[in-house]
Amino acid sequence: MFKADADAFSHATLRVDGLFCPACPPKIKSALEKIPGVIKADVELSTERAIVVFDSKRVSPETLEKDISKIGTGGYKGTILVVKKGRKDL
């Protein structure tokens, strides 16, 4: 298991366009958590948001944003809303 430096943990909130049914959030969550450097992801259908905890030394918020559009048939679009870097309390 990869052990990340807590100072490298970041927290990104992304808007996810294209969420239409209850099956979408688990699919996106699973795909995000397979990206090297992602520690945890949560996706909410009602708010169309993804909250991602990641190791900023291994993956960037821009990569997360881009990779959301590659999930499934490409009907999703990620947009970075907020990024908080160096969060030790996640």
mmCIF file of N, CA and C in Angstrom:
data_model
loop_
_atom_site.group_PDB
_atom_site.id
_atom_site.type_symbol
_atom_site.label_atom_id
_atom_site.label_comp_id
_atom_site.label_asym_id
_atom_site.label_seq_id
_atom_site.Cartn_x
_atom_site.Cartn_y
_atom_site.Cartn_z
ATOM 1 N N MET A 1 0.837 -1.181 0.000
ATOM 2 C CA MET A 1 0.000 0.000 0.000
ATOM 3 C C MET A 1 0.883 1.246 0.000
ATOM 4 N N PHE A 2 0.519 2.233 -0.779
ATOM 5 C CA PHE A 2 1.260 3.485 -0.876
ATOM 6 C C PHE A 2 1.006 4.332 0.355
ATOM 7 N N LYS A 3 2.069 4.863 0.939
ATOM 8 C CA LYS A 3 1.943 5.721 2.113
ATOM 9 C C LYS A 3 2.323 7.137 1.705
ATOM 10 N N ALA A 4 1.361 8.040 1.721
ATOM 11 C CA ALA A 4 1.602 9.415 1.281
ATOM 12 C C ALA A 4 1.979 10.294 2.454
ATOM 13 N N ASP A 5 2.740 11.321 2.170
ATOM 14 C CA ASP A 5 3.088 12.346 3.143
ATOM 15 C C ASP A 5 1.839 13.194 3.384
ATOM 16 N N ALA A 6 1.417 13.330 4.645
ATOM 17 C CA ALA A 6 0.186 14.063 4.961
ATOM 18 C C ALA A 6 0.238 15.501 4.471
ATOM 19 N N ASP A 7 1.424 16.094 4.399
ATOM 20 C CA ASP A 7 1.537 17.461 3.892
ATOM 21 C C ASP A 7 1.197 17.549 2.410
ATOM 22 N N ALA A 8 1.270 16.434 1.711
ATOM 23 C CA ALA A 8 0.986 16.430 0.279
ATOM 24 C C ALA A 8 -0.495 16.216 -0.014
ATOM 25 N N PHE A 9 -1.280 15.859 0.997
ATOM 26 C CA PHE A 9 -2.702 15.632 0.771
ATOM 27 C C PHE A 9 -3.389 16.937 0.402
ATOM 28 N N SER A 10 -4.228 16.871 -0.595
ATOM 29 C CA SER A 10 -5.044 18.006 -0.996
ATOM 30 C C SER A 10 -6.483 17.546 -1.110
ATOM 31 N N HIS A 11 -7.368 18.504 -1.149
ATOM 32 C CA HIS A 11 -8.801 18.254 -1.152
ATOM 33 C C HIS A 11 -9.376 19.079 -2.308
ATOM 34 N N ALA A 12 -9.984 18.418 -3.284
ATOM 35 C CA ALA A 12 -10.563 19.124 -4.431
ATOM 36 C C ALA A 12 -12.062 18.892 -4.478
ATOM 37 N N THR A 13 -12.784 19.950 -4.765
ATOM 38 C CA THR A 13 -14.217 19.856 -5.030
ATOM 39 C C THR A 13 -14.400 20.165 -6.506
ATOM 40 N N LEU A 14 -15.052 19.241 -7.203
ATOM 41 C CA LEU A 14 -15.294 19.417 -8.631
ATOM 42 C C LEU A 14 -16.786 19.308 -8.919
ATOM 43 N N ARG A 15 -17.267 20.153 -9.815
ATOM 44 C CA ARG A 15 -18.632 19.977 -10.311
ATOM 45 C C ARG A 15 -18.566 18.890 -11.377
ATOM 46 N N VAL A 16 -19.551 17.996 -11.371
ATOM 47 C CA VAL A 16 -19.582 16.924 -12.364
ATOM 48 C C VAL A 16 -20.879 17.052 -13.150
ATOM 49 N N ASP A 17 -20.775 17.521 -14.375
ATOM 50 C CA ASP A 17 -21.938 17.602 -15.257
ATOM 51 C C ASP A 17 -22.164 16.237 -15.888
ATOM 52 N N GLY A 18 -23.430 15.882 -16.079
ATOM 53 C CA GLY A 18 -23.768 14.614 -16.713
ATOM 54 C C GLY A 18 -24.249 13.550 -15.747
ATOM 55 N N LEU A 19 -24.410 13.909 -14.466
ATOM 56 C CA LEU A 19 -24.950 12.961 -13.479
ATOM 57 C C LEU A 19 -26.474 12.957 -13.609
ATOM 58 N N PHE A 20 -27.032 11.839 -14.062
ATOM 59 C CA PHE A 20 -28.471 11.794 -14.284
ATOM 60 C C PHE A 20 -29.202 10.714 -13.499
ATOM 61 N N CYS A 21 -28.477 9.721 -12.989
ATOM 62 C CA CYS A 21 -29.168 8.625 -12.308
ATOM 63 C C CYS A 21 -28.339 8.150 -11.116
ATOM 64 N N PRO A 22 -28.951 7.372 -10.227
ATOM 65 C CA PRO A 22 -28.237 6.894 -9.037
ATOM 66 C C PRO A 22 -27.034 5.991 -9.340
ATOM 67 N N ALA A 23 -26.934 5.459 -10.544
ATOM 68 C CA ALA A 23 -25.798 4.598 -10.897
ATOM 69 C C ALA A 23 -24.544 5.406 -11.238
ATOM 70 N N CYS A 24 -24.709 6.685 -11.536
ATOM 71 C CA CYS A 24 -23.562 7.515 -11.948
ATOM 72 C C CYS A 24 -22.544 7.753 -10.828
ATOM 73 N N PRO A 25 -22.952 8.210 -9.637
ATOM 74 C CA PRO A 25 -21.951 8.503 -8.599
ATOM 75 C C PRO A 25 -21.039 7.333 -8.236
ATOM 76 N N PRO A 26 -21.574 6.108 -8.035
ATOM 77 C CA PRO A 26 -20.652 5.002 -7.712
ATOM 78 C C PRO A 26 -19.654 4.712 -8.838
ATOM 79 N N LYS A 27 -20.095 4.872 -10.077
ATOM 80 C CA LYS A 27 -19.206 4.639 -11.224
ATOM 81 C C LYS A 27 -18.061 5.657 -11.222
ATOM 82 N N ILE A 28 -18.388 6.921 -10.969
ATOM 83 C CA ILE A 28 -17.370 7.970 -10.962
ATOM 84 C C ILE A 28 -16.449 7.812 -9.759
ATOM 85 N N LYS A 29 -17.020 7.522 -8.597
ATOM 86 C CA LYS A 29 -16.229 7.307 -7.374
ATOM 87 C C LYS A 29 -15.204 6.198 -7.597
ATOM 88 N N SER A 30 -15.664 5.079 -8.126
ATOM 89 C CA SER A 30 -14.787 3.935 -8.364
ATOM 90 C C SER A 30 -13.663 4.287 -9.341
ATOM 91 N N ALA A 31 -14.000 4.975 -10.414
ATOM 92 C CA ALA A 31 -12.990 5.347 -11.409
ATOM 93 C C ALA A 31 -11.974 6.329 -10.830
ATOM 94 N N LEU A 32 -12.448 7.309 -10.059
ATOM 95 C CA LEU A 32 -11.529 8.277 -9.451
ATOM 96 C C LEU A 32 -10.578 7.593 -8.477
ATOM 97 N N GLU A 33 -11.097 6.660 -7.681
ATOM 98 C CA GLU A 33 -10.264 5.996 -6.680
ATOM 99 C C GLU A 33 -9.234 5.046 -7.293
ATOM 100 N N LYS A 34 -9.354 4.758 -8.578
ATOM 101 C CA LYS A 34 -8.356 3.932 -9.271
ATOM 102 C C LYS A 34 -7.196 4.762 -9.815
ATOM 103 N N ILE A 35 -7.337 6.077 -9.798
ATOM 104 C CA ILE A 35 -6.275 6.952 -10.294
ATOM 105 C C ILE A 35 -5.136 6.960 -9.274
ATOM 106 N N PRO A 36 -3.908 6.662 -9.702
ATOM 107 C CA PRO A 36 -2.778 6.690 -8.766
ATOM 108 C C PRO A 36 -2.661 8.064 -8.098
ATOM 109 N N GLY A 37 -2.610 8.054 -6.780
ATOM 110 C CA GLY A 37 -2.508 9.292 -6.023
ATOM 111 C C GLY A 37 -3.808 9.728 -5.378
ATOM 112 N N VAL A 38 -4.928 9.157 -5.822
ATOM 113 C CA VAL A 38 -6.211 9.486 -5.188
ATOM 114 C C VAL A 38 -6.354 8.636 -3.935
ATOM 115 N N ILE A 39 -6.618 9.296 -2.816
ATOM 116 C CA ILE A 39 -6.770 8.623 -1.533
ATOM 117 C C ILE A 39 -8.223 8.217 -1.319
ATOM 118 N N LYS A 40 -9.136 9.133 -1.627
ATOM 119 C CA LYS A 40 -10.560 8.888 -1.398
ATOM 120 C C LYS A 40 -11.371 9.817 -2.291
ATOM 121 N N ALA A 41 -12.534 9.333 -2.736
ATOM 122 C CA ALA A 41 -13.449 10.166 -3.518
ATOM 123 C C ALA A 41 -14.874 9.925 -3.043
ATOM 124 N N ASP A 42 -15.660 10.976 -3.028
ATOM 125 C CA ASP A 42 -17.091 10.891 -2.750
ATOM 126 C C ASP A 42 -17.801 11.688 -3.831
ATOM 127 N N VAL A 43 -18.901 11.146 -4.340
ATOM 128 C CA VAL A 43 -19.649 11.811 -5.406
ATOM 129 C C VAL A 43 -21.113 11.864 -5.002
ATOM 130 N N GLU A 44 -21.709 13.052 -5.088
ATOM 131 C CA GLU A 44 -23.104 13.268 -4.707
ATOM 132 C C GLU A 44 -23.938 13.616 -5.934
ATOM 133 N N LEU A 45 -24.975 12.824 -6.170
ATOM 134 C CA LEU A 45 -25.881 13.066 -7.289
ATOM 135 C C LEU A 45 -26.638 14.376 -7.107
ATOM 136 N N SER A 46 -27.156 14.616 -5.899
ATOM 137 C CA SER A 46 -28.015 15.782 -5.656
ATOM 138 C C SER A 46 -27.293 17.115 -5.838
ATOM 139 N N THR A 47 -26.011 17.160 -5.538
ATOM 140 C CA THR A 47 -25.251 18.413 -5.663
ATOM 141 C C THR A 47 -24.376 18.449 -6.912
ATOM 142 N N GLU A 48 -24.293 17.319 -7.610
ATOM 143 C CA GLU A 48 -23.423 17.177 -8.782
ATOM 144 C C GLU A 48 -21.984 17.561 -8.453
ATOM 145 N N ARG A 49 -21.510 17.054 -7.306
ATOM 146 C CA ARG A 49 -20.163 17.377 -6.837
ATOM 147 C C ARG A 49 -19.370 16.105 -6.557
ATOM 148 N N ALA A 50 -18.072 16.200 -6.796
ATOM 149 C CA ALA A 50 -17.129 15.160 -6.390
ATOM 150 C C ALA A 50 -16.151 15.815 -5.427
ATOM 151 N N ILE A 51 -15.936 15.179 -4.288
ATOM 152 C CA ILE A 51 -14.958 15.626 -3.309
ATOM 153 C C ILE A 51 -13.845 14.583 -3.342
ATOM 154 N N VAL A 52 -12.634 15.017 -3.643
ATOM 155 C CA VAL A 52 -11.529 14.079 -3.826
ATOM 156 C C VAL A 52 -10.363 14.468 -2.921
ATOM 157 N N VAL A 53 -9.879 13.505 -2.144
ATOM 158 C CA VAL A 53 -8.661 13.673 -1.355
ATOM 159 C C VAL A 53 -7.558 12.981 -2.147
ATOM 160 N N PHE A 54 -6.479 13.706 -2.401
ATOM 161 C CA PHE A 54 -5.432 13.154 -3.255
ATOM 162 C C PHE A 54 -4.057 13.624 -2.810
ATOM 163 N N ASP A 55 -3.051 12.897 -3.258
ATOM 164 C CA ASP A 55 -1.654 13.225 -2.994
ATOM 165 C C ASP A 55 -1.190 14.143 -4.120
ATOM 166 N N SER A 56 -0.985 15.406 -3.799
ATOM 167 C CA SER A 56 -0.633 16.390 -4.825
ATOM 168 C C SER A 56 0.749 16.159 -5.434
ATOM 169 N N LYS A 57 1.529 15.267 -4.841
ATOM 170 C CA LYS A 57 2.824 14.917 -5.434
ATOM 171 C C LYS A 57 2.666 13.873 -6.536
ATOM 172 N N ARG A 58 1.485 13.253 -6.593
ATOM 173 C CA ARG A 58 1.266 12.175 -7.569
ATOM 174 C C ARG A 58 0.226 12.502 -8.630
ATOM 175 N N VAL A 59 -0.715 13.390 -8.318
ATOM 176 C CA VAL A 59 -1.781 13.709 -9.271
ATOM 177 C C VAL A 59 -2.208 15.161 -9.059
ATOM 178 N N SER A 60 -2.614 15.804 -10.141
ATOM 179 C CA SER A 60 -3.036 17.208 -10.057
ATOM 180 C C SER A 60 -4.557 17.311 -10.164
ATOM 181 N N PRO A 61 -5.129 18.406 -9.681
ATOM 182 C CA PRO A 61 -6.571 18.611 -9.839
ATOM 183 C C PRO A 61 -6.971 18.648 -11.311
ATOM 184 N N GLU A 62 -6.103 19.176 -12.151
ATOM 185 C CA GLU A 62 -6.390 19.234 -13.583
ATOM 186 C C GLU A 62 -6.493 17.833 -14.188
ATOM 187 N N THR A 63 -5.673 16.917 -13.692
ATOM 188 C CA THR A 63 -5.756 15.530 -14.153
ATOM 189 C C THR A 63 -7.083 14.914 -13.732
ATOM 190 N N LEU A 64 -7.506 15.168 -12.499
ATOM 191 C CA LEU A 64 -8.799 14.659 -12.031
ATOM 192 C C LEU A 64 -9.920 15.194 -12.913
ATOM 193 N N GLU A 65 -9.874 16.475 -13.188
ATOM 194 C CA GLU A 65 -10.882 17.127 -14.027
ATOM 195 C C GLU A 65 -10.939 16.467 -15.403
ATOM 196 N N LYS A 66 -9.774 16.255 -16.001
ATOM 197 C CA LYS A 66 -9.681 15.655 -17.329
ATOM 198 C C LYS A 66 -10.144 14.197 -17.315
ATOM 199 N N ASP A 67 -9.747 13.456 -16.276
ATOM 200 C CA ASP A 67 -10.085 12.035 -16.216
ATOM 201 C C ASP A 67 -11.579 11.793 -16.022
ATOM 202 N N ILE A 68 -12.284 12.722 -15.401
ATOM 203 C CA ILE A 68 -13.736 12.562 -15.249
ATOM 204 C C ILE A 68 -14.398 12.450 -16.621
ATOM 205 N N SER A 69 -13.916 13.214 -17.597
ATOM 206 C CA SER A 69 -14.518 13.180 -18.934
ATOM 207 C C SER A 69 -14.236 11.873 -19.671
ATOM 208 N N LYS A 70 -13.283 11.078 -19.173
ATOM 209 C CA LYS A 70 -12.942 9.802 -19.810
ATOM 210 C C LYS A 70 -13.718 8.625 -19.224
ATOM 211 N N ILE A 71 -14.487 8.874 -18.171
ATOM 212 C CA ILE A 71 -15.218 7.797 -17.498
ATOM 213 C C ILE A 71 -16.424 7.395 -18.339
ATOM 214 N N GLY A 72 -16.632 6.103 -18.462
ATOM 215 C CA GLY A 72 -17.784 5.599 -19.214
ATOM 216 C C GLY A 72 -17.685 5.980 -20.678
ATOM 217 N N THR A 73 -18.786 6.495 -21.206
ATOM 218 C CA THR A 73 -18.824 6.874 -22.621
ATOM 219 C C THR A 73 -18.409 8.319 -22.842
ATOM 220 N N GLY A 74 -17.904 8.965 -21.809
ATOM 221 C CA GLY A 74 -17.431 10.335 -21.951
ATOM 222 C C GLY A 74 -18.514 11.381 -21.802
ATOM 223 N N GLY A 75 -19.634 11.017 -21.195
ATOM 224 C CA GLY A 75 -20.740 11.958 -21.023
ATOM 225 C C GLY A 75 -20.616 12.854 -19.806
ATOM 226 N N TYR A 76 -19.550 12.688 -19.038
ATOM 227 C CA TYR A 76 -19.363 13.504 -17.835
ATOM 228 C C TYR A 76 -18.343 14.605 -18.120
ATOM 229 N N LYS A 77 -18.498 15.716 -17.404
ATOM 230 C CA LYS A 77 -17.528 16.808 -17.523
ATOM 231 C C LYS A 77 -17.210 17.310 -16.128
ATOM 232 N N GLY A 78 -15.936 17.297 -15.782
ATOM 233 C CA GLY A 78 -15.497 17.786 -14.481
ATOM 234 C C GLY A 78 -15.016 19.220 -14.571
ATOM 235 N N THR A 79 -15.350 20.008 -13.558
ATOM 236 C CA THR A 79 -14.887 21.392 -13.465
ATOM 237 C C THR A 79 -14.393 21.634 -12.047
ATOM 238 N N ILE A 80 -13.152 22.060 -11.911
ATOM 239 C CA ILE A 80 -12.586 22.335 -10.587
ATOM 240 C C ILE A 80 -13.290 23.544 -9.987
ATOM 241 N N LEU A 81 -13.783 23.387 -8.754
ATOM 242 C CA LEU A 81 -14.406 24.497 -8.036
ATOM 243 C C LEU A 81 -13.487 25.039 -6.948
ATOM 244 N N VAL A 82 -12.940 24.137 -6.120
ATOM 245 C CA VAL A 82 -12.101 24.530 -4.987
ATOM 246 C C VAL A 82 -10.996 23.498 -4.812
ATOM 247 N N VAL A 83 -9.786 23.977 -4.515
ATOM 248 C CA VAL A 83 -8.682 23.084 -4.158
ATOM 249 C C VAL A 83 -8.042 23.637 -2.894
ATOM 250 N N LYS A 84 -7.911 22.770 -1.894
ATOM 251 C CA LYS A 84 -7.231 23.131 -0.648
ATOM 252 C C LYS A 84 -6.015 22.232 -0.542
ATOM 253 N N LYS A 85 -4.844 22.828 -0.485
ATOM 254 C CA LYS A 85 -3.597 22.057 -0.483
ATOM 255 C C LYS A 85 -3.026 21.911 0.917
ATOM 256 N N GLY A 86 -2.266 20.810 1.083
ATOM 257 C CA GLY A 86 -1.538 20.593 2.323
ATOM 258 C C GLY A 86 -2.408 20.408 3.540
ATOM 259 N N ARG A 87 -3.543 19.760 3.372
ATOM 260 C CA ARG A 87 -4.458 19.557 4.483
ATOM 261 C C ARG A 87 -4.029 18.345 5.284
ATOM 262 N N LYS A 88 -3.657 18.523 6.533
ATOM 263 C CA LYS A 88 -3.274 17.412 7.399
ATOM 264 C C LYS A 88 -4.480 16.772 8.061
ATOM 265 N N ASP A 89 -5.614 17.451 8.073
ATOM 266 C CA ASP A 89 -6.781 16.984 8.816
ATOM 267 C C ASP A 89 -7.753 16.173 7.982
ATOM 268 N N LEU A 90 -7.334 15.667 6.832
ATOM 269 C CA LEU A 90 -8.246 14.908 5.987
ATOM 270 C C LEU A 90 -8.226 13.447 6.334
#
